GROMACS .gro file of C-alpha atoms in nm:
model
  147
    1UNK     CA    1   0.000   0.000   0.000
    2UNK     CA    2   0.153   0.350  -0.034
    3UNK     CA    3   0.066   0.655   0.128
    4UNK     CA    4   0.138   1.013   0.058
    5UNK     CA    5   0.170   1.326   0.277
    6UNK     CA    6   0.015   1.663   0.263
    7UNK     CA    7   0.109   1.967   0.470
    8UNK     CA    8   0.219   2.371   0.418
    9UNK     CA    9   0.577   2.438   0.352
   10UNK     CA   10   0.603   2.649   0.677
   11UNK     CA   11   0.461   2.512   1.054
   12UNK     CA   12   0.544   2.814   1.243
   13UNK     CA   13   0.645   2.605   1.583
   14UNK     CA   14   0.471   2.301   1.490
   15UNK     CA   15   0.732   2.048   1.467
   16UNK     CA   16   0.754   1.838   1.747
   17UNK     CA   17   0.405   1.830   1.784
   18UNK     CA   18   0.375   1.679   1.388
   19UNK     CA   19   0.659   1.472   1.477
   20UNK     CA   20   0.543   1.327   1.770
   21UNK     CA   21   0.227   1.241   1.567
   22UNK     CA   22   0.382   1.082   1.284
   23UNK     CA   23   0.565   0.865   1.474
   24UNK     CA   24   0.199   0.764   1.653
   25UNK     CA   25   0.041   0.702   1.330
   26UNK     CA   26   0.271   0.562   1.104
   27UNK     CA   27   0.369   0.187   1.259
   28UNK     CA   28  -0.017   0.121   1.247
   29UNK     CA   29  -0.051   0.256   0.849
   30UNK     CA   30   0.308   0.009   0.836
   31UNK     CA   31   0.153  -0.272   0.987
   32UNK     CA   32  -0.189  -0.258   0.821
   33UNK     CA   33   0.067  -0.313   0.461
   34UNK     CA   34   0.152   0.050   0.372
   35UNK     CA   35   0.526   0.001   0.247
   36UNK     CA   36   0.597   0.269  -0.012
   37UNK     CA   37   0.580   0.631   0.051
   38UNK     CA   38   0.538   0.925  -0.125
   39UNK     CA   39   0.794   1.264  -0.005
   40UNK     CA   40   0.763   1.572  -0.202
   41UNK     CA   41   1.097   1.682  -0.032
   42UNK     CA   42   1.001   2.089  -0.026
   43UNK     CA   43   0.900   2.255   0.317
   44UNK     CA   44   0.909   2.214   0.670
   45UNK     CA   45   0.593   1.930   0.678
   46UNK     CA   46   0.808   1.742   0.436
   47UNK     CA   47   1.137   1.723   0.644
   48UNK     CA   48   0.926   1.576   0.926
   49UNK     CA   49   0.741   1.296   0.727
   50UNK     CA   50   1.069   1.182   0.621
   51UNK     CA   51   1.222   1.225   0.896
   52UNK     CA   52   0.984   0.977   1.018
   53UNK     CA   53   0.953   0.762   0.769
   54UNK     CA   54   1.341   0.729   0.843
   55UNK     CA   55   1.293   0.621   1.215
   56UNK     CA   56   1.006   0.405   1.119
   57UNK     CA   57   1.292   0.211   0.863
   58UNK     CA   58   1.499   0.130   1.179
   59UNK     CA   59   1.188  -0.122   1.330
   60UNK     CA   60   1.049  -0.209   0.949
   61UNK     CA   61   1.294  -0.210   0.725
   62UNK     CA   62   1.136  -0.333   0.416
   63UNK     CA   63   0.955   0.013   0.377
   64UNK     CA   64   1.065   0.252   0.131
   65UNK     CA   65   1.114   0.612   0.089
   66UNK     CA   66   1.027   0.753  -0.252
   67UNK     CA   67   1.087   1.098  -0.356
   68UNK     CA   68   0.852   1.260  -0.589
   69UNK     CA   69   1.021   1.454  -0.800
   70UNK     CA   70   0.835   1.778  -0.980
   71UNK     CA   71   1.161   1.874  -1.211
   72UNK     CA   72   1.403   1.676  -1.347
   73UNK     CA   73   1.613   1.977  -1.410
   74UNK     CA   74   1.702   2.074  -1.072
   75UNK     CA   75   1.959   1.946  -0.841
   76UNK     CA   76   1.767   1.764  -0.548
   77UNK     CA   77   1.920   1.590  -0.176
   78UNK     CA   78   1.780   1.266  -0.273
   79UNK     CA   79   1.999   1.094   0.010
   80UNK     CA   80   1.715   1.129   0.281
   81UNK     CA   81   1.490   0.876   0.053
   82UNK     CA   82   1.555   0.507  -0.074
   83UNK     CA   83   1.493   0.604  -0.432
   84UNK     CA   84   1.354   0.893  -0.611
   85UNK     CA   85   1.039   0.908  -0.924
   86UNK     CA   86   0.910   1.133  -1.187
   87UNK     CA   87   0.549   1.152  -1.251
   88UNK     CA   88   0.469   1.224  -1.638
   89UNK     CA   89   0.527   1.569  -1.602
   90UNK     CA   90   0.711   1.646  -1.881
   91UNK     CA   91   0.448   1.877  -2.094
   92UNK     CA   92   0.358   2.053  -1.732
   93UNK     CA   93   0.500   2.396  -1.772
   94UNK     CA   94   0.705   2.441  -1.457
   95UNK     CA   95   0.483   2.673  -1.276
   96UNK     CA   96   0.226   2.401  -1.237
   97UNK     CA   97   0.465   2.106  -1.211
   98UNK     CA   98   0.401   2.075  -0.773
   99UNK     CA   99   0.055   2.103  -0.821
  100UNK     CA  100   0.074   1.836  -1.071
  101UNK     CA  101   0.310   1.663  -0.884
  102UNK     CA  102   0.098   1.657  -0.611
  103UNK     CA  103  -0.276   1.543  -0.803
  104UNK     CA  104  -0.010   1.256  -0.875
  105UNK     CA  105   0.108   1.162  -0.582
  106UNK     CA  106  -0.252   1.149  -0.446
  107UNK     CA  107  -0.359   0.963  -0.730
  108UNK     CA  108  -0.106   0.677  -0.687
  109UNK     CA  109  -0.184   0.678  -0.340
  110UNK     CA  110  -0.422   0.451  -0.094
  111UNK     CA  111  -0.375   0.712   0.202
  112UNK     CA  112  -0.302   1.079   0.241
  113UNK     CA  113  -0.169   1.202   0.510
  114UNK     CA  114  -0.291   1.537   0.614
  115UNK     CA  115  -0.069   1.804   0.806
  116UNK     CA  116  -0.300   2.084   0.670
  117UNK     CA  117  -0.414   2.360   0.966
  118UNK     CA  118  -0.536   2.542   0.757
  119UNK     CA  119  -0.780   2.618   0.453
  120UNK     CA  120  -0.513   2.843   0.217
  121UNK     CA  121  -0.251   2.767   0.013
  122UNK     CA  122  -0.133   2.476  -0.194
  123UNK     CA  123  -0.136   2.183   0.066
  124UNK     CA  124  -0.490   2.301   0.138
  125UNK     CA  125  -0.592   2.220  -0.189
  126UNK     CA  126  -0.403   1.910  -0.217
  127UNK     CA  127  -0.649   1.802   0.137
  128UNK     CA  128  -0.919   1.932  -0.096
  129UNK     CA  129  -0.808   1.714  -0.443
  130UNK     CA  130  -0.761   1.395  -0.228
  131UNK     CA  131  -1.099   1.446  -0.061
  132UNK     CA  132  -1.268   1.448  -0.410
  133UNK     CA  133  -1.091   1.161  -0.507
  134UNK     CA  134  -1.240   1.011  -0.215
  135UNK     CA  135  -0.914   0.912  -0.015
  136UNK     CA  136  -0.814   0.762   0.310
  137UNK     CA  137  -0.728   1.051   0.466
  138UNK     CA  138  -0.552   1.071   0.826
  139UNK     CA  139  -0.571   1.420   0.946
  140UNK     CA  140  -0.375   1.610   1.201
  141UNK     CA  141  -0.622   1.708   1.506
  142UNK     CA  142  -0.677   2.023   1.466
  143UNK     CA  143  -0.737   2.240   1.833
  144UNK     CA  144  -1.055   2.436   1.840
  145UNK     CA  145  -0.983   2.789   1.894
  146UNK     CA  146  -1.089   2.930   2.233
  147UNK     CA  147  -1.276   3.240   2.235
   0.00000   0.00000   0.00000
């Protein structure tokens, strides 16, 4: 099974509470059969889901890392990830290539899962694409705001 990630590129002192909650969710996903998953290696949500994908490798190794790549013309740190991919993006004119990138990835994907906080911005939409396409979807818990 593989699974996917969605979240914004900044978390504004976030981390170790996304952290913290990966690492909760992911060995259930891992034992249920997810064993491929899908990085799109740009923003602060990003780091964290493969930084955890990393520590979940160290108790079930046979799961893999894949980053997503939106341009093949750009140098990348693929050394975080077990191997990398290209979605047919190639007639994509680069200004659309993430959000393309990212239909894709959700697409190819059993389960999505959701760091989005909040209803702007591209990761937002990504929440919104996967929900039409009628996803698994594990979402962050969002707090209620107190008045």
């Amino acid at each position: 099974m593989t699974v996917t990630f969605c979240g914004h590129s900044k978390l504004y002192n976030q981390s170790s509470e996304f952290s913290k909650w990966l690492d909760l969710i992911l060995p259930s996903l891992i034992e249920g059969g997810a064993d491929t998953f899908y990085l799109g290696g740009y923003g602060d949500f990003d780091s964290l889901a493969a930084a955890a994908v990393r520590r979940q490798k160290a108790t079930y190794p046979h799961i893999e890392a894949v980053l997503v790549l939106a341009y093949l013309n750009r140098e990348v740190d693929a050394t975080r990830y077990d191997n990398t991919t290209y979605p047919p993006l190639e007639n994509v004119p680069p200004r659309y290539a993430i959000v393309r990138r990212n239909e894709w990835m959700v697409r190819e994907s059993s389960v999505v899962i959701s760091g989005v906080t909040h209803e702007w911005g591209g990761a937002a939409k990504t929440l919104d694409y996967a929900r039409r396409k009628q996803k698994v979807i594990v979402q962050y818990p969002r707090r209620e705001q107190q008045n």
